[in-house]
Amino acid sequence: MGRFLYRFFSGVLGALLFLACAATATQEQQKHKKKEKPVRKDVLNFDGGILFQTDGSLSEITCFRVSGRATAPHFFESFKRVDDEHGTHYRRGQELLTEFPEELRFSLVIFDIPCAGQLQQPGPRRYLTKEMMQTLRFSFYWKRGLELRHVENIRQEAATAEPVEPYNTEIKAELAKRYRWFLAFAIPSAGVPLTDRLVLMIRTADGRMAARVAARL
């Protein structure tokens, strides 16, 4: 009987020690999991193209806004930029992409806005005219780091103007005419890495920078 009790209590003690060790191991694993940093993953959606916007000026009384989109047929459908612990990569659905398509369509709209000084104190304004728009020079560059590469063989596909109706139509004849300007360019982009930025610079006839904007993923 004594030997039986000894074996019984030895078995119980062994089982209790096993359970205690298992519980300690489980607690250590849970603590370790809590200390682990969550995996970083940021996803940006570019379905439909790359949007851009900036403000520019021709003088202290003539200011404008440039906004638009860079796109290509079917290329940006379900297009995403993913940043994770492995770096930055681009996907269209499940397909991994590294370069832009053969050509991008760069469309933009330009319209008048008040200059900074005119917001604080109302004063004279001069709106964009056809003559002003004809003097502007549009140049495109691919930017990689600090390097700028001028883009050649650009085609201008559209340049139209749409009148902007004033709020007070009763004095329409007394007000200066305003327009919203639409432009579109075809930009060669074959072999360009998706990490490069497409930069538009708008200069006046004398070379002054009127506006600059970058379309980037």
mmCIF file of N, CA, C and O in Angstrom, residues 118-193:
data_model
loop_
_atom_site.group_PDB
_atom_site.id
_atom_site.type_symbol
_atom_site.label_atom_id
_atom_site.label_comp_id
_atom_site.label_asym_id
_atom_site.label_seq_id
_atom_site.Cartn_x
_atom_site.Cartn_y
_atom_site.Cartn_z
ATOM 1 N N GLN A 118 -4.334 89.910 -51.553
ATOM 2 C CA GLN A 118 -5.720 90.295 -51.823
ATOM 3 C C GLN A 118 -6.697 89.656 -50.850
ATOM 4 O O GLN A 118 -7.813 90.138 -50.690
ATOM 5 N N LEU A 119 -6.281 88.558 -50.203
ATOM 6 C CA LEU A 119 -7.147 87.937 -49.203
ATOM 7 C C LEU A 119 -7.193 88.770 -47.926
ATOM 8 O O LEU A 119 -8.203 88.809 -47.233
ATOM 9 N N GLN A 120 -6.086 89.436 -47.610
ATOM 10 C CA GLN A 120 -6.022 90.245 -46.403
ATOM 11 C C GLN A 120 -6.620 91.636 -46.616
ATOM 12 O O GLN A 120 -7.271 92.185 -45.733
ATOM 13 N N GLN A 121 -6.389 92.182 -47.797
ATOM 14 C CA GLN A 121 -6.900 93.518 -48.100
ATOM 15 C C GLN A 121 -7.343 93.559 -49.562
ATOM 16 O O GLN A 121 -6.501 93.476 -50.458
ATOM 17 N N PRO A 122 -8.645 93.672 -49.817
ATOM 18 C CA PRO A 122 -9.136 93.693 -51.202
ATOM 19 C C PRO A 122 -8.458 94.798 -52.004
ATOM 20 O O PRO A 122 -8.239 95.907 -51.519
ATOM 21 N N GLY A 123 -8.092 94.445 -53.219
ATOM 22 C CA GLY A 123 -7.433 95.422 -54.080
ATOM 23 C C GLY A 123 -7.639 95.061 -55.533
ATOM 24 O O GLY A 123 -8.445 94.185 -55.868
ATOM 25 N N PRO A 124 -6.919 95.690 -56.423
ATOM 26 C CA PRO A 124 -7.088 95.425 -57.858
ATOM 27 C C PRO A 124 -6.649 94.010 -58.207
ATOM 28 O O PRO A 124 -5.722 93.457 -57.618
ATOM 29 N N ARG A 125 -7.344 93.407 -59.183
ATOM 30 C CA ARG A 125 -6.996 92.084 -59.682
ATOM 31 C C ARG A 125 -6.976 92.110 -61.200
ATOM 32 O O ARG A 125 -7.757 92.811 -61.834
ATOM 33 N N ARG A 126 -6.080 91.320 -61.743
ATOM 34 C CA ARG A 126 -6.042 91.158 -63.188
ATOM 35 C C ARG A 126 -6.129 89.677 -63.492
ATOM 36 O O ARG A 126 -5.288 88.903 -63.044
ATOM 37 N N TYR A 127 -7.149 89.291 -64.241
ATOM 38 C CA TYR A 127 -7.383 87.881 -64.526
ATOM 39 C C TYR A 127 -6.566 87.423 -65.736
ATOM 40 O O TYR A 127 -6.148 88.227 -66.573
ATOM 41 N N LEU A 128 -6.348 86.118 -65.798
ATOM 42 C CA LEU A 128 -5.622 85.532 -66.917
ATOM 43 C C LEU A 128 -6.359 85.800 -68.227
ATOM 44 O O LEU A 128 -7.567 85.606 -68.324
ATOM 45 N N THR A 129 -5.603 86.218 -69.221
ATOM 46 C CA THR A 129 -6.166 86.468 -70.550
ATOM 47 C C THR A 129 -5.537 85.506 -71.556
ATOM 48 O O THR A 129 -4.543 84.819 -71.270
ATOM 49 N N LYS A 130 -6.107 85.494 -72.749
ATOM 50 C CA LYS A 130 -5.566 84.647 -73.804
ATOM 51 C C LYS A 130 -4.129 85.049 -74.126
ATOM 52 O O LYS A 130 -3.259 84.195 -74.347
ATOM 53 N N GLU A 131 -3.863 86.348 -74.118
ATOM 54 C CA GLU A 131 -2.519 86.837 -74.424
ATOM 55 C C GLU A 131 -1.530 86.371 -73.356
ATOM 56 O O GLU A 131 -0.395 85.985 -73.676
ATOM 57 N N MET A 132 -1.938 86.383 -72.110
ATOM 58 C CA MET A 132 -1.067 85.910 -71.025
ATOM 59 C C MET A 132 -0.775 84.426 -71.175
ATOM 60 O O MET A 132 0.372 83.980 -71.048
ATOM 61 N N MET A 133 -1.810 83.648 -71.432
ATOM 62 C CA MET A 133 -1.640 82.203 -71.546
ATOM 63 C C MET A 133 -0.719 81.838 -72.708
ATOM 64 O O MET A 133 0.067 80.889 -72.627
ATOM 65 N N GLN A 134 -0.780 82.599 -73.786
ATOM 66 C CA GLN A 134 0.047 82.302 -74.955
ATOM 67 C C GLN A 134 1.535 82.553 -74.696
ATOM 68 O O GLN A 134 2.391 81.995 -75.398
ATOM 69 N N THR A 135 1.839 83.384 -73.709
ATOM 70 C CA THR A 135 3.246 83.662 -73.401
ATOM 71 C C THR A 135 3.858 82.632 -72.449
ATOM 72 O O THR A 135 5.081 82.583 -72.300
ATOM 73 N N LEU A 136 3.039 81.794 -71.815
ATOM 74 C CA LEU A 136 3.554 80.837 -70.843
ATOM 75 C C LEU A 136 4.258 79.677 -71.536
ATOM 76 O O LEU A 136 3.855 79.238 -72.616
ATOM 77 N N ARG A 137 5.304 79.174 -70.906
ATOM 78 C CA ARG A 137 6.074 78.051 -71.420
ATOM 79 C C ARG A 137 5.945 76.873 -70.461
ATOM 80 O O ARG A 137 6.238 77.004 -69.268
ATOM 81 N N PHE A 138 5.537 75.726 -70.995
ATOM 82 C CA PHE A 138 5.321 74.522 -70.183
ATOM 83 C C PHE A 138 6.454 73.532 -70.461
ATOM 84 O O PHE A 138 6.645 73.101 -71.597
ATOM 85 N N SER A 139 7.211 73.187 -69.408
ATOM 86 C CA SER A 139 8.333 72.251 -69.537
ATOM 87 C C SER A 139 8.137 71.099 -68.560
ATOM 88 O O SER A 139 7.658 71.295 -67.432
ATOM 89 N N PHE A 140 8.526 69.896 -68.994
ATOM 90 C CA PHE A 140 8.380 68.703 -68.167
ATOM 91 C C PHE A 140 9.747 68.070 -67.907
ATOM 92 O O PHE A 140 10.631 68.067 -68.776
ATOM 93 N N TYR A 141 9.883 67.523 -66.692
ATOM 94 C CA TYR A 141 11.132 66.893 -66.280
ATOM 95 C C TYR A 141 10.824 65.625 -65.475
ATOM 96 O O TYR A 141 9.819 65.564 -64.752
ATOM 97 N N TRP A 142 11.710 64.638 -65.600
ATOM 98 C CA TRP A 142 11.685 63.498 -64.691
ATOM 99 C C TRP A 142 12.670 63.786 -63.570
ATOM 100 O O TRP A 142 13.823 64.141 -63.825
ATOM 101 N N LYS A 143 12.223 63.631 -62.336
ATOM 102 C CA LYS A 143 13.056 63.940 -61.167
ATOM 103 C C LYS A 143 13.385 62.660 -60.419
ATOM 104 O O LYS A 143 12.500 61.891 -60.054
ATOM 105 N N ARG A 144 14.692 62.431 -60.190
ATOM 106 C CA ARG A 144 15.165 61.292 -59.411
ATOM 107 C C ARG A 144 16.165 61.826 -58.397
ATOM 108 O O ARG A 144 17.267 62.228 -58.761
ATOM 109 N N GLY A 145 15.770 61.851 -57.129
ATOM 110 C CA GLY A 145 16.609 62.507 -56.143
ATOM 111 C C GLY A 145 16.652 63.996 -56.439
ATOM 112 O O GLY A 145 15.629 64.661 -56.516
ATOM 113 N N LEU A 146 17.859 64.532 -56.632
ATOM 114 C CA LEU A 146 18.012 65.942 -56.995
ATOM 115 C C LEU A 146 18.184 66.131 -58.501
ATOM 116 O O LEU A 146 18.232 67.266 -58.978
ATOM 117 N N GLU A 147 18.278 65.043 -59.231
ATOM 118 C CA GLU A 147 18.522 65.114 -60.676
ATOM 119 C C GLU A 147 17.233 65.383 -61.444
ATOM 120 O O GLU A 147 16.202 64.750 -61.214
ATOM 121 N N LEU A 148 17.296 66.333 -62.383
ATOM 122 C CA LEU A 148 16.178 66.642 -63.271
ATOM 123 C C LEU A 148 16.581 66.307 -64.701
ATOM 124 O O LEU A 148 17.619 66.756 -65.186
ATOM 125 N N ARG A 149 15.743 65.521 -65.382
ATOM 126 C CA ARG A 149 15.988 65.159 -66.770
ATOM 127 C C ARG A 149 14.864 65.736 -67.634
ATOM 128 O O ARG A 149 13.690 65.396 -67.442
ATOM 129 N N HIS A 150 15.222 66.593 -68.561
ATOM 130 C CA HIS A 150 14.213 67.231 -69.413
ATOM 131 C C HIS A 150 13.548 66.196 -70.307
ATOM 132 O O HIS A 150 14.214 65.331 -70.883
ATOM 133 N N VAL A 151 12.218 66.276 -70.421
ATOM 134 C CA VAL A 151 11.457 65.337 -71.244
ATOM 135 C C VAL A 151 11.325 65.915 -72.652
ATOM 136 O O VAL A 151 10.845 67.038 -72.833
ATOM 137 N N GLU A 152 11.738 65.140 -73.638
ATOM 138 C CA GLU A 152 11.659 65.565 -75.031
ATOM 139 C C GLU A 152 10.438 64.930 -75.718
ATOM 140 O O GLU A 152 9.794 64.039 -75.176
ATOM 141 N N ASN A 153 10.156 65.412 -76.925
ATOM 142 C CA ASN A 153 9.102 64.852 -77.792
ATOM 143 C C ASN A 153 7.723 64.856 -77.126
ATOM 144 O O ASN A 153 6.950 63.899 -77.232
ATOM 145 N N ILE A 154 7.399 65.949 -76.453
ATOM 146 C CA ILE A 154 6.077 66.105 -75.840
ATOM 147 C C ILE A 154 5.089 66.602 -76.898
ATOM 148 O O ILE A 154 5.432 67.444 -77.735
ATOM 149 N N ARG A 155 3.877 66.095 -76.843
ATOM 150 C CA ARG A 155 2.813 66.557 -77.740
ATOM 151 C C ARG A 155 1.730 67.260 -76.930
ATOM 152 O O ARG A 155 1.246 66.713 -75.933
ATOM 153 N N GLN A 156 1.374 68.459 -77.362
ATOM 154 C CA GLN A 156 0.231 69.130 -76.751
ATOM 155 C C GLN A 156 -1.020 68.692 -77.493
ATOM 156 O O GLN A 156 -1.158 68.917 -78.694
ATOM 157 N N GLU A 157 -1.944 68.072 -76.765
ATOM 158 C CA GLU A 157 -3.126 67.484 -77.395
ATOM 159 C C GLU A 157 -4.362 68.357 -77.292
ATOM 160 O O GLU A 157 -5.306 68.170 -78.052
ATOM 161 N N ALA A 158 -4.383 69.275 -76.338
ATOM 162 C CA ALA A 158 -5.579 70.112 -76.171
ATOM 163 C C ALA A 158 -5.203 71.422 -75.509
ATOM 164 O O ALA A 158 -4.264 71.489 -74.704
ATOM 165 N N ALA A 159 -5.942 72.486 -75.853
ATOM 166 C CA ALA A 159 -5.793 73.800 -75.229
ATOM 167 C C ALA A 159 -7.081 74.566 -75.492
ATOM 168 O O ALA A 159 -7.279 75.121 -76.574
ATOM 169 N N THR A 160 -7.964 74.573 -74.515
ATOM 170 C CA THR A 160 -9.267 75.224 -74.684
ATOM 171 C C THR A 160 -9.551 76.119 -73.482
ATOM 172 O O THR A 160 -8.921 75.999 -72.426
ATOM 173 N N ALA A 161 -10.514 77.021 -73.670
ATOM 174 C CA ALA A 161 -10.908 77.955 -72.621
ATOM 175 C C ALA A 161 -12.426 77.907 -72.451
ATOM 176 O O ALA A 161 -13.159 77.876 -73.443
ATOM 177 N N GLU A 162 -12.852 77.928 -71.198
ATOM 178 C CA GLU A 162 -14.278 77.901 -70.884
ATOM 179 C C GLU A 162 -14.619 79.149 -70.068
ATOM 180 O O GLU A 162 -14.016 79.393 -69.022
ATOM 181 N N PRO A 163 -15.562 79.988 -70.516
ATOM 182 C CA PRO A 163 -15.909 81.198 -69.760
ATOM 183 C C PRO A 163 -16.447 80.864 -68.373
ATOM 184 O O PRO A 163 -17.163 79.880 -68.195
ATOM 185 N N VAL A 164 -16.073 81.677 -67.406
ATOM 186 C CA VAL A 164 -16.580 81.543 -66.038
ATOM 187 C C VAL A 164 -17.628 82.622 -65.820
ATOM 188 O O VAL A 164 -17.331 83.822 -65.874
ATOM 189 N N GLU A 165 -18.854 82.200 -65.581
ATOM 190 C CA GLU A 165 -19.937 83.156 -65.412
ATOM 191 C C GLU A 165 -19.859 83.820 -64.038
ATOM 192 O O GLU A 165 -19.614 83.153 -63.038
ATOM 193 N N PRO A 166 -20.050 85.157 -63.966
ATOM 194 C CA PRO A 166 -20.013 85.850 -62.674
ATOM 195 C C PRO A 166 -21.259 85.543 -61.849
ATOM 196 O O PRO A 166 -22.302 85.156 -62.380
ATOM 197 N N TYR A 167 -21.120 85.720 -60.524
ATOM 198 C CA TYR A 167 -22.271 85.502 -59.643
ATOM 199 C C TYR A 167 -23.359 86.550 -59.900
ATOM 200 O O TYR A 167 -24.545 86.242 -59.929
ATOM 201 N N ASN A 168 -22.952 87.777 -60.090
ATOM 202 C CA ASN A 168 -23.903 88.855 -60.324
ATOM 203 C C ASN A 168 -24.033 89.075 -61.831
ATOM 204 O O ASN A 168 -23.258 89.800 -62.448
ATOM 205 N N THR A 169 -25.000 88.435 -62.424
ATOM 206 C CA THR A 169 -25.182 88.524 -63.879
ATOM 207 C C THR A 169 -25.725 89.877 -64.325
ATOM 208 O O THR A 169 -25.646 90.211 -65.511
ATOM 209 N N GLU A 170 -26.261 90.672 -63.385
ATOM 210 C CA GLU A 170 -26.843 91.959 -63.754
ATOM 211 C C GLU A 170 -25.771 92.951 -64.198
ATOM 212 O O GLU A 170 -26.057 93.862 -64.983
ATOM 213 N N ILE A 171 -24.552 92.800 -63.663
ATOM 214 C CA ILE A 171 -23.483 93.715 -64.042
ATOM 215 C C ILE A 171 -22.408 92.981 -64.853
ATOM 216 O O ILE A 171 -21.238 93.359 -64.859
ATOM 217 N N LYS A 172 -22.823 91.930 -65.530
ATOM 218 C CA LYS A 172 -21.897 91.086 -66.292
ATOM 219 C C LYS A 172 -21.100 91.895 -67.303
ATOM 220 O O LYS A 172 -19.887 91.684 -67.486
ATOM 221 N N ALA A 173 -21.744 92.845 -67.964
ATOM 222 C CA ALA A 173 -21.079 93.621 -69.008
ATOM 223 C C ALA A 173 -19.979 94.510 -68.446
ATOM 224 O O ALA A 173 -19.041 94.884 -69.168
ATOM 225 N N GLU A 174 -20.057 94.852 -67.166
ATOM 226 C CA GLU A 174 -19.077 95.746 -66.554
ATOM 227 C C GLU A 174 -17.859 94.992 -66.009
ATOM 228 O O GLU A 174 -16.839 95.615 -65.699
ATOM 229 N N LEU A 175 -17.961 93.668 -65.869
ATOM 230 C CA LEU A 175 -16.893 92.878 -65.256
ATOM 231 C C LEU A 175 -15.909 92.360 -66.281
ATOM 232 O O LEU A 175 -16.256 92.149 -67.444
ATOM 233 N N ALA A 176 -14.680 92.181 -65.821
ATOM 234 C CA ALA A 176 -13.652 91.602 -66.702
ATOM 235 C C ALA A 176 -13.997 90.140 -66.978
ATOM 236 O O ALA A 176 -14.516 89.435 -66.117
ATOM 237 N N LYS A 177 -13.718 89.696 -68.188
ATOM 238 C CA LYS A 177 -14.018 88.316 -68.556
ATOM 239 C C LYS A 177 -13.033 87.364 -67.872
ATOM 240 O O LYS A 177 -11.835 87.638 -67.807
ATOM 241 N N ARG A 178 -13.565 86.249 -67.391
ATOM 242 C CA ARG A 178 -12.742 85.235 -66.744
ATOM 243 C C ARG A 178 -12.928 83.904 -67.467
ATOM 244 O O ARG A 178 -14.011 83.617 -67.989
ATOM 245 N N TYR A 179 -11.867 83.096 -67.450
ATOM 246 C CA TYR A 179 -11.909 81.815 -68.145
ATOM 247 C C TYR A 179 -11.298 80.722 -67.270
ATOM 248 O O TYR A 179 -10.513 80.976 -66.357
ATOM 249 N N ARG A 180 -11.685 79.517 -67.587
ATOM 250 C CA ARG A 180 -11.050 78.319 -67.031
ATOM 251 C C ARG A 180 -10.341 77.635 -68.191
ATOM 252 O O ARG A 180 -10.958 77.305 -69.193
ATOM 253 N N TRP A 181 -9.026 77.411 -68.039
ATOM 254 C CA TRP A 181 -8.194 76.938 -69.147
ATOM 255 C C TRP A 181 -7.900 75.451 -68.992
ATOM 256 O O TRP A 181 -7.478 74.990 -67.933
ATOM 257 N N PHE A 182 -8.113 74.703 -70.069
ATOM 258 C CA PHE A 182 -7.875 73.257 -70.069
ATOM 259 C C PHE A 182 -6.746 72.930 -71.043
ATOM 260 O O PHE A 182 -6.787 73.347 -72.208
ATOM 261 N N LEU A 183 -5.757 72.164 -70.564
ATOM 262 C CA LEU A 183 -4.644 71.755 -71.409
ATOM 263 C C LEU A 183 -4.355 70.280 -71.199
ATOM 264 O O LEU A 183 -4.582 69.739 -70.113
ATOM 265 N N ALA A 184 -3.838 69.622 -72.236
ATOM 266 C CA ALA A 184 -3.487 68.206 -72.141
ATOM 267 C C ALA A 184 -2.224 67.959 -72.954
ATOM 268 O O ALA A 184 -2.060 68.499 -74.058
ATOM 269 N N PHE A 185 -1.336 67.134 -72.380
ATOM 270 C CA PHE A 185 -0.064 66.807 -73.022
ATOM 271 C C PHE A 185 0.141 65.295 -73.011
ATOM 272 O O PHE A 185 -0.269 64.606 -72.063
ATOM 273 N N ALA A 186 0.800 64.796 -74.052
ATOM 274 C CA ALA A 186 1.213 63.398 -74.096
ATOM 275 C C ALA A 186 2.701 63.347 -73.764
ATOM 276 O O ALA A 186 3.519 63.982 -74.434
ATOM 277 N N ILE A 187 3.048 62.588 -72.705
ATOM 278 C CA ILE A 187 4.413 62.566 -72.179
ATOM 279 C C ILE A 187 5.029 61.187 -72.407
ATOM 280 O O ILE A 187 4.526 60.186 -71.863
ATOM 281 N N PRO A 188 6.116 61.067 -73.171
ATOM 282 C CA PRO A 188 6.785 59.768 -73.308
ATOM 283 C C PRO A 188 7.310 59.301 -71.944
ATOM 284 O O PRO A 188 7.943 60.076 -71.216
ATOM 285 N N SER A 189 7.054 58.040 -71.594
ATOM 286 C CA SER A 189 7.441 57.555 -70.264
ATOM 287 C C SER A 189 7.939 56.113 -70.276
ATOM 288 O O SER A 189 8.063 55.494 -69.217
ATOM 289 N N ALA A 190 8.238 55.572 -71.446
ATOM 290 C CA ALA A 190 8.686 54.178 -71.529
ATOM 291 C C ALA A 190 10.000 53.989 -70.786
ATOM 292 O O ALA A 190 10.944 54.767 -70.942
ATOM 293 N N GLY A 191 10.067 52.958 -69.940
ATOM 294 C CA GLY A 191 11.284 52.623 -69.224
ATOM 295 C C GLY A 191 11.580 53.474 -68.015
ATOM 296 O O GLY A 191 12.614 53.281 -67.361
ATOM 297 N N VAL A 192 10.696 54.424 -67.671
ATOM 298 C CA VAL A 192 10.932 55.289 -66.516
ATOM 299 C C VAL A 192 10.468 54.578 -65.247
ATOM 300 O O VAL A 192 9.321 54.127 -65.175
ATOM 301 N N PRO A 193 11.317 54.473 -64.217
ATOM 302 C CA PRO A 193 10.902 53.805 -62.973
ATOM 303 C C PRO A 193 9.744 54.534 -62.298
ATOM 304 O O PRO A 193 9.641 55.764 -62.356
#
